[in-house]
């Protein structure tokens, strides 16, 4: 049997699907389905993103209704990060104690070296019930 790129499992995508399924399975009420629909609608309309310009305005105006999360490794964070950002590596983001420490009443703005990992983290946090946004740029 010959394998091609279409037949090889995409592990990061599989991980997201599994984590999402586990989170959804833990929600037994009807609102879980509505939340998934709302998440999909928000993503389709691209309302789950924040531009670098908007973030800069929020920081300059000392807006306090958000937390900025850098999901890169602690080493990458130490080498340089956005002022006011908090280091929570992607590998630890969905641990129960980390999730409990995140505020439900504030926006979570997520960034990394590129938008792919941050986009995954943002979706996973939205599925978990947080108001998460992907930082563009």
CSV table of N, CA, C and O in Angstrom, one decimal:
chain,number,residue,atom,x,y,z
A,1,UNK,N,0.8,-1.2,0.0
A,1,UNK,CA,0.0,0.0,0.0
A,1,UNK,C,0.9,1.2,0.0
A,1,UNK,O,1.8,1.4,0.8
A,2,UNK,N,0.6,2.1,-0.9
A,2,UNK,CA,1.4,3.3,-1.0
A,2,UNK,C,0.7,4.5,-0.3
A,2,UNK,O,-0.4,4.7,-0.4
A,3,UNK,N,1.5,5.2,0.6
A,3,UNK,CA,0.9,6.3,1.3
A,3,UNK,C,1.3,7.6,0.6
A,3,UNK,O,2.4,7.8,0.1
A,4,UNK,N,0.3,8.5,0.6
A,4,UNK,CA,0.5,9.8,0.0
A,4,UNK,C,0.2,10.8,1.1
A,4,UNK,O,-0.3,10.5,2.2
A,5,UNK,N,0.4,12.1,0.8
A,5,UNK,CA,0.1,13.1,1.8
A,5,UNK,C,-1.3,13.2,2.3
A,5,UNK,O,-1.6,13.6,3.4
A,6,UNK,N,-2.3,12.7,1.5
A,6,UNK,CA,-3.7,12.7,1.8
A,6,UNK,C,-4.0,11.6,2.8
A,6,UNK,O,-5.0,11.7,3.6
A,7,UNK,N,-3.2,10.6,2.9
A,7,UNK,CA,-3.5,9.5,3.8
A,7,UNK,C,-2.8,9.5,5.1
A,7,UNK,O,-3.0,8.7,6.0
A,8,UNK,N,-1.9,10.5,5.3
A,8,UNK,CA,-1.2,10.6,6.5
A,8,UNK,C,-2.0,11.5,7.5
A,8,UNK,O,-2.5,12.6,7.1
A,9,UNK,N,-2.1,11.1,8.7
A,9,UNK,CA,-2.9,11.9,9.7
A,9,UNK,C,-2.2,13.2,10.1
A,9,UNK,O,-1.0,13.1,10.4
A,10,UNK,N,-2.9,14.3,10.1
A,10,UNK,CA,-2.4,15.5,10.5
A,10,UNK,C,-2.5,15.6,12.0
A,10,UNK,O,-3.6,15.8,12.5
A,11,UNK,N,-1.4,15.4,12.8
A,11,UNK,CA,-1.5,15.2,14.2
A,11,UNK,C,-2.0,16.5,14.9
A,11,UNK,O,-2.9,16.4,15.8
A,12,UNK,N,-1.6,17.7,14.6
A,12,UNK,CA,-2.1,18.9,15.2
A,12,UNK,C,-3.6,19.0,15.0
A,12,UNK,O,-4.4,19.3,16.0
A,13,UNK,N,-4.1,18.7,13.8
A,13,UNK,CA,-5.5,18.8,13.6
A,13,UNK,C,-6.3,17.8,14.4
A,13,UNK,O,-7.3,18.0,14.9
A,14,UNK,N,-5.7,16.6,14.4
A,14,UNK,CA,-6.3,15.5,15.2
A,14,UNK,C,-6.4,15.9,16.7
A,14,UNK,O,-7.4,15.6,17.3
A,15,UNK,N,-5.4,16.5,17.2
A,15,UNK,CA,-5.3,16.9,18.6
A,15,UNK,C,-6.5,17.9,18.9
A,15,UNK,O,-7.2,17.8,19.9
A,16,UNK,N,-6.6,18.9,18.0
A,16,UNK,CA,-7.7,19.8,18.2
A,16,UNK,C,-9.1,19.2,18.2
A,16,UNK,O,-9.9,19.5,19.0
A,17,UNK,N,-9.3,18.3,17.3
A,17,UNK,CA,-10.6,17.6,17.2
A,17,UNK,C,-10.8,16.8,18.5
A,17,UNK,O,-11.9,16.8,19.0
A,18,UNK,N,-9.8,16.1,18.9
A,18,UNK,CA,-9.9,15.3,20.2
A,18,UNK,C,-10.2,16.2,21.4
A,18,UNK,O,-11.1,15.9,22.2
A,19,UNK,N,-9.5,17.2,21.5
A,19,UNK,CA,-9.7,18.1,22.7
A,19,UNK,C,-11.0,18.7,22.6
A,19,UNK,O,-11.8,18.8,23.6
A,20,UNK,N,-11.5,19.2,21.4
A,20,UNK,CA,-12.8,19.8,21.3
A,20,UNK,C,-13.9,18.7,21.6
A,20,UNK,O,-14.8,19.1,22.4
A,21,UNK,N,-13.7,17.5,21.2
A,21,UNK,CA,-14.7,16.5,21.5
A,21,UNK,C,-14.8,16.2,23.0
A,21,UNK,O,-15.8,16.0,23.5
A,22,UNK,N,-13.6,16.2,23.6
A,22,UNK,CA,-13.6,15.9,25.1
A,22,UNK,C,-14.3,17.1,25.8
A,22,UNK,O,-15.1,16.8,26.7
A,23,UNK,N,-14.0,18.3,25.4
A,23,UNK,CA,-14.6,19.4,26.1
A,23,UNK,C,-16.1,19.4,25.8
A,23,UNK,O,-16.9,19.7,26.8
A,24,UNK,N,-16.5,19.2,24.6
A,24,UNK,CA,-18.0,19.1,24.3
A,24,UNK,C,-18.6,18.0,25.1
A,24,UNK,O,-19.8,18.1,25.6
A,25,UNK,N,-18.0,16.8,25.2
A,25,UNK,CA,-18.6,15.7,25.9
A,25,UNK,C,-18.8,16.0,27.3
A,25,UNK,O,-19.7,15.5,27.9
A,26,UNK,N,-17.9,16.9,27.9
A,26,UNK,CA,-18.1,17.3,29.3
A,26,UNK,C,-19.3,18.2,29.5
A,26,UNK,O,-19.7,18.4,30.6
A,27,UNK,N,-19.8,18.8,28.5
A,27,UNK,CA,-20.9,19.7,28.5
A,27,UNK,C,-22.2,18.9,28.2
A,27,UNK,O,-22.4,18.5,27.1
A,28,UNK,N,-23.1,18.7,29.2
A,28,UNK,CA,-24.2,17.9,28.9
A,28,UNK,C,-25.5,18.6,28.6
A,28,UNK,O,-26.5,18.0,28.3
A,29,UNK,N,-25.4,19.9,28.6
A,29,UNK,CA,-26.7,20.7,28.3
A,29,UNK,C,-26.8,21.1,26.8
A,29,UNK,O,-25.9,21.0,26.1
A,30,UNK,N,-28.0,21.6,26.5
A,30,UNK,CA,-28.2,22.0,25.1
A,30,UNK,C,-27.4,23.2,24.7
A,30,UNK,O,-27.2,23.4,23.5
A,31,UNK,N,-27.0,24.0,25.7
A,31,UNK,CA,-26.2,25.2,25.3
A,31,UNK,C,-24.9,24.9,24.7
A,31,UNK,O,-24.3,25.8,24.0
A,32,UNK,N,-24.3,23.7,24.9
A,32,UNK,CA,-23.0,23.3,24.3
A,32,UNK,C,-23.1,23.4,22.8
A,32,UNK,O,-22.2,23.9,22.2
A,33,UNK,N,-24.2,22.8,22.3
A,33,UNK,CA,-24.4,22.9,20.8
A,33,UNK,C,-24.5,24.3,20.3
A,33,UNK,O,-23.9,24.7,19.3
A,34,UNK,N,-25.3,25.1,21.0
A,34,UNK,CA,-25.5,26.5,20.6
A,34,UNK,C,-24.1,27.2,20.7
A,34,UNK,O,-23.8,28.0,19.8
A,35,UNK,N,-23.3,26.9,21.7
A,35,UNK,CA,-22.0,27.5,21.8
A,35,UNK,C,-21.1,27.2,20.6
A,35,UNK,O,-20.4,28.0,20.1
A,36,UNK,N,-21.2,25.9,20.2
A,36,UNK,CA,-20.4,25.5,19.0
A,36,UNK,C,-20.8,26.2,17.8
A,36,UNK,O,-20.1,26.7,16.9
A,37,UNK,N,-22.2,26.4,17.6
A,37,UNK,CA,-22.7,27.1,16.5
A,37,UNK,C,-22.3,28.6,16.5
A,37,UNK,O,-21.9,29.2,15.5
A,38,UNK,N,-22.3,29.2,17.7
A,38,UNK,CA,-21.9,30.6,17.9
A,38,UNK,C,-20.4,30.7,17.6
A,38,UNK,O,-20.0,31.7,17.0
A,39,UNK,N,-19.6,29.8,18.0
A,39,UNK,CA,-18.2,29.8,17.8
A,39,UNK,C,-17.9,29.8,16.3
A,39,UNK,O,-17.1,30.6,15.7
A,40,UNK,N,-18.6,28.9,15.6
A,40,UNK,CA,-18.4,28.7,14.2
A,40,UNK,C,-18.9,30.0,13.4
A,40,UNK,O,-18.2,30.5,12.5
A,41,UNK,N,-20.0,30.6,13.8
A,41,UNK,CA,-20.5,31.8,13.2
A,41,UNK,C,-19.5,33.0,13.4
A,41,UNK,O,-19.2,33.7,12.5
A,42,UNK,N,-19.0,33.1,14.7
A,42,UNK,CA,-18.1,34.1,15.0
A,42,UNK,C,-16.8,34.0,14.2
A,42,UNK,O,-16.3,35.0,13.6
A,43,UNK,N,-16.3,32.8,14.1
A,43,UNK,CA,-15.1,32.5,13.3
A,43,UNK,C,-15.3,32.8,11.8
A,43,UNK,O,-14.5,33.5,11.1
A,44,UNK,N,-16.5,32.4,11.3
A,44,UNK,CA,-16.8,32.7,9.9
A,44,UNK,C,-16.9,34.2,9.6
A,44,UNK,O,-16.4,34.6,8.5
A,45,UNK,N,-17.4,35.0,10.5
A,45,UNK,CA,-17.5,36.4,10.3
A,45,UNK,C,-16.2,37.1,10.7
A,45,UNK,O,-16.1,38.3,10.6
A,46,UNK,N,-15.2,36.3,11.2
A,46,UNK,CA,-13.9,36.9,11.6
A,46,UNK,C,-14.0,37.9,12.7
A,46,UNK,O,-13.3,38.8,12.8
A,47,UNK,N,-15.0,37.6,13.6
A,47,UNK,CA,-15.2,38.5,14.8
A,47,UNK,C,-14.4,38.0,16.0
A,47,UNK,O,-14.5,38.6,17.1
A,48,UNK,N,-13.6,37.0,15.8
A,48,UNK,CA,-12.8,36.4,16.9
A,48,UNK,C,-11.3,36.8,16.8
A,48,UNK,O,-10.4,36.1,17.2
A,49,UNK,N,-11.1,38.0,16.2
A,49,UNK,CA,-9.7,38.5,15.9
A,49,UNK,C,-9.6,39.9,16.4
A,49,UNK,O,-10.5,40.7,16.4
A,50,UNK,N,-8.3,40.2,16.8
A,50,UNK,CA,-8.0,41.6,17.2
A,50,UNK,C,-6.8,42.0,16.4
A,50,UNK,O,-5.8,41.2,16.3
A,51,UNK,N,-6.8,43.2,15.8
A,51,UNK,CA,-5.6,43.6,15.1
A,51,UNK,C,-4.5,44.2,16.0
A,51,UNK,O,-4.9,44.6,17.2
A,52,UNK,N,-3.3,44.2,15.6
A,52,UNK,CA,-2.2,44.8,16.4
A,52,UNK,C,-2.5,46.2,16.7
A,52,UNK,O,-2.2,46.7,17.8
A,53,UNK,N,-3.2,46.9,15.7
A,53,UNK,CA,-3.5,48.4,16.0
A,53,UNK,C,-4.5,48.5,17.1
A,53,UNK,O,-4.3,49.4,17.9
A,54,UNK,N,-5.5,47.7,17.1
A,54,UNK,CA,-6.5,47.7,18.2
A,54,UNK,C,-5.9,47.4,19.5
A,54,UNK,O,-6.1,48.1,20.5
A,55,UNK,N,-5.0,46.4,19.6
A,55,UNK,CA,-4.4,46.0,20.8
A,55,UNK,C,-3.5,47.2,21.3
A,55,UNK,O,-3.5,47.5,22.5
A,56,UNK,N,-2.8,47.8,20.4
A,56,UNK,CA,-1.9,49.0,20.8
A,56,UNK,C,-2.8,50.1,21.4
A,56,UNK,O,-2.4,50.7,22.4
A,57,UNK,N,-3.9,50.3,20.8
A,57,UNK,CA,-4.8,51.4,21.3
A,57,UNK,C,-5.3,51.0,22.7
A,57,UNK,O,-5.4,51.8,23.6
A,58,UNK,N,-5.6,49.7,22.9
A,58,UNK,CA,-6.1,49.2,24.2
A,58,UNK,C,-5.0,49.4,25.3
A,58,UNK,O,-5.2,49.8,26.4
A,59,UNK,N,-3.8,49.1,24.9
A,59,UNK,CA,-2.6,49.2,25.8
A,59,UNK,C,-2.4,50.6,26.1
A,59,UNK,O,-2.2,51.0,27.3
A,60,UNK,N,-2.3,51.5,25.1
A,60,UNK,CA,-2.1,52.9,25.3
A,60,UNK,C,-3.1,53.6,26.2
A,60,UNK,O,-2.8,54.4,27.1
A,61,UNK,N,-4.4,53.2,26.0
A,61,UNK,CA,-5.5,53.8,26.7
A,61,UNK,C,-5.7,53.1,28.1
A,61,UNK,O,-6.6,53.5,28.8
A,62,UNK,N,-4.9,52.2,28.4
A,62,UNK,CA,-4.9,51.4,29.6
A,62,UNK,C,-6.3,50.7,29.8
A,62,UNK,O,-6.8,50.6,31.0
A,63,UNK,N,-6.8,50.2,28.8
A,63,UNK,CA,-8.1,49.4,28.8
A,63,UNK,C,-7.8,48.2,29.6
A,63,UNK,O,-6.8,47.5,29.5
A,64,UNK,N,-8.7,47.8,30.5
A,64,UNK,CA,-8.5,46.7,31.4
A,64,UNK,C,-9.4,45.5,31.3
A,64,UNK,O,-9.4,44.7,32.1
A,65,UNK,N,-10.2,45.5,30.2
A,65,UNK,CA,-11.1,44.4,30.0
A,65,UNK,C,-10.6,43.2,29.2
A,65,UNK,O,-11.3,42.4,28.7
A,66,UNK,N,-9.3,43.1,29.2
A,66,UNK,CA,-8.7,42.0,28.5
A,66,UNK,C,-7.4,41.5,29.2
A,66,UNK,O,-6.8,42.2,30.0
A,67,UNK,N,-7.0,40.2,28.9
A,67,UNK,CA,-5.7,39.7,29.3
A,67,UNK,C,-5.0,39.2,28.0
A,67,UNK,O,-5.6,38.6,27.2
A,68,UNK,N,-3.7,39.5,27.9
A,68,UNK,CA,-2.9,39.2,26.8
A,68,UNK,C,-2.1,37.9,27.1
A,68,UNK,O,-1.3,38.0,28.0
A,69,UNK,N,-2.3,36.8,26.3
A,69,UNK,CA,-1.7,35.6,26.6
A,69,UNK,C,-0.7,35.2,25.5
A,69,UNK,O,-1.1,35.1,24.3
A,70,UNK,N,0.5,35.0,25.8
A,70,UNK,CA,1.6,34.6,24.9
A,70,UNK,C,1.7,33.1,25.1
A,70,UNK,O,2.1,32.6,26.2
A,71,UNK,N,1.4,32.3,24.1
A,71,UNK,CA,1.4,30.8,24.2
A,71,UNK,C,2.7,30.2,23.7
A,71,UNK,O,2.7,29.0,23.6
A,72,UNK,N,3.7,31.0,23.5
A,72,UNK,CA,5.0,30.4,23.1
A,72,UNK,C,5.6,29.8,24.4
A,72,UNK,O,5.1,30.0,25.5
A,73,UNK,N,6.8,29.2,24.2
A,73,UNK,CA,7.5,28.6,25.3
A,73,UNK,C,8.0,29.7,26.2
A,73,UNK,O,8.1,30.9,25.8
A,74,UNK,N,8.3,29.4,27.5
A,74,UNK,CA,8.8,30.4,28.4
A,74,UNK,C,10.1,31.0,27.9
A,74,UNK,O,10.4,32.2,28.1
A,75,UNK,N,10.9,30.1,27.3
A,75,UNK,CA,12.2,30.6,26.7
A,75,UNK,C,12.0,31.7,25.6
A,75,UNK,O,12.6,32.7,25.6
A,76,UNK,N,11.0,31.4,24.7
A,76,UNK,CA,10.7,32.4,23.7
A,76,UNK,C,10.1,33.7,24.3
A,76,UNK,O,10.4,34.8,23.9
A,77,UNK,N,9.3,33.5,25.3
A,77,UNK,CA,8.7,34.7,26.0
A,77,UNK,C,9.8,35.5,26.6
A,77,UNK,O,9.8,36.7,26.5
A,78,UNK,N,10.7,34.9,27.3
A,78,UNK,CA,11.8,35.6,28.0
A,78,UNK,C,12.7,36.3,27.0
A,78,UNK,O,13.3,37.4,27.3
A,79,UNK,N,12.8,35.9,25.7
A,79,UNK,CA,13.6,36.5,24.7
A,79,UNK,C,12.9,37.8,24.2
A,79,UNK,O,13.6,38.6,23.6
A,80,UNK,N,11.6,38.0,24.4
A,80,UNK,CA,10.9,39.2,24.0
A,80,UNK,C,9.4,38.9,23.9
A,80,UNK,O,9.0,37.8,23.4
A,81,UNK,N,8.7,39.8,24.4
A,81,UNK,CA,7.2,39.7,24.3
A,81,UNK,C,6.5,41.1,24.4
A,81,UNK,O,7.2,42.1,24.6
A,82,UNK,N,5.3,41.1,24.1
A,82,UNK,CA,4.5,42.3,24.2
A,82,UNK,C,4.3,42.7,25.6
A,82,UNK,O,4.0,41.9,26.5
A,83,UNK,N,4.5,44.0,25.9
A,83,UNK,CA,4.4,44.5,27.2
A,83,UNK,C,3.0,44.2,27.8
A,83,UNK,O,2.0,44.4,27.1
A,84,UNK,N,3.0,43.6,29.0
A,84,UNK,CA,1.7,43.3,29.7
A,84,UNK,C,1.3,41.9,29.4
A,84,UNK,O,0.3,41.4,30.0
A,85,UNK,N,2.0,41.1,28.5
A,85,UNK,CA,1.6,39.8,28.2
A,85,UNK,C,1.9,38.8,29.3
A,85,UNK,O,2.9,39.0,30.1
A,86,UNK,N,1.2,37.8,29.4
A,86,UNK,CA,1.4,36.7,30.4
A,86,UNK,C,1.8,35.4,29.6
A,86,UNK,O,1.2,35.1,28.6
A,87,UNK,N,2.8,34.8,30.1
A,87,UNK,CA,3.3,33.6,29.4
A,87,UNK,C,2.5,32.3,29.9
A,87,UNK,O,2.6,32.0,31.1
A,88,UNK,N,1.8,31.7,29.0
A,88,UNK,CA,1.1,30.4,29.3
A,88,UNK,C,1.3,29.6,28.0
A,88,UNK,O,0.6,29.7,27.1
A,89,UNK,N,2.4,28.7,28.0
A,89,UNK,CA,2.6,27.9,26.9
A,89,UNK,C,1.4,27.0,26.5
A,89,UNK,O,0.7,26.6,27.3
A,90,UNK,N,1.3,26.9,25.2
A,90,UNK,CA,0.2,26.1,24.6
A,90,UNK,C,0.0,24.7,25.3
A,90,UNK,O,-1.1,24.3,25.6
A,91,UNK,N,1.1,24.1,25.6
A,91,UNK,CA,1.1,22.8,26.2
A,91,UNK,C,0.4,22.8,27.6
A,91,UNK,O,-0.1,21.7,28.0
A,92,UNK,N,0.4,23.9,28.3
A,92,UNK,CA,-0.2,24.0,29.6
A,92,UNK,C,-1.6,24.7,29.6
A,92,UNK,O,-2.2,24.8,30.6
A,93,UNK,N,-1.9,25.3,28.5
A,93,UNK,CA,-3.1,26.2,28.4
A,93,UNK,C,-4.4,25.5,28.9
A,93,UNK,O,-5.2,26.1,29.6
A,94,UNK,N,-4.6,24.3,28.5
A,94,UNK,CA,-5.9,23.6,28.8
A,94,UNK,C,-5.8,22.7,30.1
A,94,UNK,O,-6.8,22.0,30.4
A,95,UNK,N,-4.8,22.9,30.9
A,95,UNK,CA,-4.8,22.1,32.1
A,95,UNK,C,-5.8,22.7,33.1
A,95,UNK,O,-6.0,24.0,33.1
A,96,UNK,N,-6.5,21.9,33.9
A,96,UNK,CA,-7.6,22.4,34.7
A,96,UNK,C,-7.2,23.6,35.6
A,96,UNK,O,-7.9,24.6,35.7
A,97,UNK,N,-6.0,23.6,36.2
A,97,UNK,CA,-5.6,24.7,37.1
A,97,UNK,C,-5.4,26.0,36.3
A,97,UNK,O,-5.7,27.1,36.8
A,98,UNK,N,-4.9,25.9,35.1
A,98,UNK,CA,-4.7,27.0,34.2
A,98,UNK,C,-6.0,27.6,33.8
A,98,UNK,O,-6.2,28.8,33.9
A,99,UNK,N,-6.9,26.8,33.4
A,99,UNK,CA,-8.2,27.2,33.0
A,99,UNK,C,-9.0,27.9,34.1
A,99,UNK,O,-9.7,28.9,33.9
A,100,UNK,N,-8.9,27.3,35.3
A,100,UNK,CA,-9.5,27.9,36.5
A,100,UNK,C,-9.0,29.3,36.8
A,100,UNK,O,-9.7,30.2,37.4
A,101,UNK,N,-7.7,29.6,36.5
A,101,UNK,CA,-7.1,30.8,36.8
A,101,UNK,C,-7.4,31.9,35.8
A,101,UNK,O,-7.2,33.1,36.0
A,102,UNK,N,-8.0,31.5,34.7
A,102,UNK,CA,-8.3,32.5,33.6
A,102,UNK,C,-9.6,33.2,33.9
A,102,UNK,O,-10.6,32.5,34.4
A,103,UNK,N,-9.7,34.5,33.7
A,103,UNK,CA,-11.0,35.2,34.0
A,103,UNK,C,-12.1,34.9,33.0
A,103,UNK,O,-11.8,35.0,31.8
A,104,UNK,N,-13.3,34.7,33.4
A,104,UNK,CA,-14.4,34.5,32.5
A,104,UNK,C,-15.0,35.8,32.1
A,104,UNK,O,-15.6,35.9,31.0
A,105,UNK,N,-14.7,36.9,32.8
A,105,UNK,CA,-15.4,38.1,32.6
A,105,UNK,C,-14.5,39.1,31.7
A,105,UNK,O,-14.9,40.2,31.4
A,106,UNK,N,-13.4,38.6,31.3
A,106,UNK,CA,-12.5,39.5,30.5
A,106,UNK,C,-12.1,38.8,29.2
A,106,UNK,O,-12.1,37.6,29.1
A,107,UNK,N,-11.9,39.6,28.1
A,107,UNK,CA,-11.4,39.0,26.8
A,107,UNK,C,-10.0,38.4,27.0
A,107,UNK,O,-9.2,39.0,27.8
A,108,UNK,N,-9.7,37.4,26.3
A,108,UNK,CA,-8.4,36.8,26.3
A,108,UNK,C,-7.9,37.0,24.9
A,108,UNK,O,-8.5,36.5,23.9
A,109,UNK,N,-6.8,37.7,24.8
A,109,UNK,CA,-6.2,37.9,23.5
A,109,UNK,C,-5.0,37.0,23.4
A,109,UNK,O,-4.1,37.1,24.2
A,110,UNK,N,-4.9,36.1,22.4
A,110,UNK,CA,-3.9,35.1,22.3
A,110,UNK,C,-3.0,35.4,21.1
A,110,UNK,O,-3.4,35.7,20.0
A,111,UNK,N,-1.7,35.2,21.4
A,111,UNK,CA,-0.7,35.3,20.3
A,111,UNK,C,0.5,34.3,20.5
A,111,UNK,O,0.7,33.8,21.6
A,112,UNK,N,1.2,34.1,19.4
A,112,UNK,CA,2.3,33.2,19.4
A,112,UNK,C,3.2,33.7,18.2
A,112,UNK,O,3.1,34.8,17.8
A,113,UNK,N,4.2,32.8,17.8
A,113,UNK,CA,5.1,33.2,16.7
A,113,UNK,C,4.3,33.4,15.4
A,113,UNK,O,4.8,34.1,14.5
A,114,UNK,N,3.3,32.7,15.2
A,114,UNK,CA,2.5,32.7,14.0
A,114,UNK,C,1.1,32.6,14.4
A,114,UNK,O,0.8,32.3,15.6
A,115,UNK,N,0.1,32.8,13.5
A,115,UNK,CA,-1.3,32.8,14.0
A,115,UNK,C,-1.8,31.4,14.1
A,115,UNK,O,-2.9,31.2,14.7
A,116,UNK,N,-1.2,30.3,13.5
A,116,UNK,CA,-1.8,29.0,13.5
A,116,UNK,C,-2.0,28.5,15.0
A,116,UNK,O,-3.1,28.0,15.3
A,117,UNK,N,-0.9,28.5,15.8
A,117,UNK,CA,-1.0,28.0,17.1
A,117,UNK,C,-2.0,28.8,18.0
A,117,UNK,O,-2.8,28.3,18.7
A,118,UNK,N,-1.9,30.1,17.8
A,118,UNK,CA,-2.7,31.0,18.5
A,118,UNK,C,-4.2,30.8,18.1
A,118,UNK,O,-5.1,30.9,18.9
A,119,UNK,N,-4.4,30.6,16.8
A,119,UNK,CA,-5.8,30.4,16.4
A,119,UNK,C,-6.4,29.1,17.0
A,119,UNK,O,-7.5,29.1,17.4
A,120,UNK,N,-5.6,28.0,17.1
A,120,UNK,CA,-6.0,26.8,17.7
A,120,UNK,C,-6.3,27.0,19.2
A,120,UNK,O,-7.4,26.6,19.7
A,121,UNK,N,-5.4,27.8,19.8
A,121,UNK,CA,-5.7,28.0,21.3
A,121,UNK,C,-6.9,28.9,21.5
A,121,UNK,O,-7.7,28.6,22.4
A,122,UNK,N,-7.1,29.8,20.6
A,122,UNK,CA,-8.3,30.7,20.7
A,122,UNK,C,-9.6,29.9,20.6
A,122,UNK,O,-10.5,30.1,21.4
A,123,UNK,N,-9.6,29.0,19.6
A,123,UNK,CA,-10.8,28.2,19.4
A,123,UNK,C,-11.0,27.2,20.6
A,123,UNK,O,-12.1,27.1,21.1
A,124,UNK,N,-10.0,26.6,21.1
A,124,UNK,CA,-10.1,25.7,22.2
A,124,UNK,C,-10.6,26.5,23.4
A,124,UNK,O,-11.5,26.0,24.2
A,125,UNK,N,-10.1,27.7,23.7
A,125,UNK,CA,-10.6,28.5,24.8
A,125,UNK,C,-12.1,28.9,24.6
A,125,UNK,O,-12.8,28.9,25.6
A,126,UNK,N,-12.5,29.2,23.4
A,126,UNK,CA,-13.9,29.6,23.1
A,126,UNK,C,-14.8,28.3,23.4
A,126,UNK,O,-15.8,28.5,24.0
A,127,UNK,N,-14.3,27.2,23.0
A,127,UNK,CA,-15.1,26.0,23.3
A,127,UNK,C,-15.2,25.7,24.8
A,127,UNK,O,-16.2,25.3,25.3
A,128,UNK,N,-14.2,26.1,25.5
A,128,UNK,CA,-14.2,26.0,27.0
A,128,UNK,C,-15.0,27.1,27.7
A,128,UNK,O,-15.1,27.0,28.9
A,129,UNK,N,-15.5,28.0,26.9
A,129,UNK,CA,-16.4,29.0,27.5
A,129,UNK,C,-15.8,30.4,27.7
A,129,UNK,O,-16.4,31.2,28.3
A,130,UNK,N,-14.6,30.6,27.1
A,130,UNK,CA,-13.9,31.9,27.3
A,130,UNK,C,-14.1,32.8,26.1
A,130,UNK,O,-14.4,32.3,25.0
A,131,UNK,N,-14.0,34.1,26.3
A,131,UNK,CA,-14.2,35.1,25.3
A,131,UNK,C,-12.8,35.3,24.7
A,131,UNK,O,-12.1,36.3,25.1
A,132,UNK,N,-12.3,34.4,23.8
A,132,UNK,CA,-10.9,34.4,23.3
A,132,UNK,C,-10.8,35.0,21.9
A,132,UNK,O,-11.7,34.8,21.1
A,133,UNK,N,-9.7,35.8,21.7
A,133,UNK,CA,-9.5,36.4,20.4
A,133,UNK,C,-8.1,36.1,19.9
A,133,UNK,O,-7.2,36.1,20.7
A,134,UNK,N,-8.0,36.0,18.6
A,134,UNK,CA,-6.7,35.8,18.0
A,134,UNK,C,-6.1,37.2,17.7
A,134,UNK,O,-6.7,38.0,17.1
A,135,UNK,N,-4.8,37.4,18.1
A,135,UNK,CA,-4.1,38.6,17.7
A,135,UNK,C,-3.5,38.5,16.3
A,135,UNK,O,-2.8,37.5,16.0
A,136,UNK,N,-3.9,39.4,15.4
A,136,UNK,CA,-3.4,39.4,14.0
A,136,UNK,C,-2.2,40.3,13.9
A,136,UNK,O,-2.1,41.3,14.6
A,137,UNK,N,-1.3,39.9,13.0
A,137,UNK,CA,-0.2,40.8,12.7
A,137,UNK,C,1.0,40.6,13.5
A,137,UNK,O,1.4,40.2,14.4
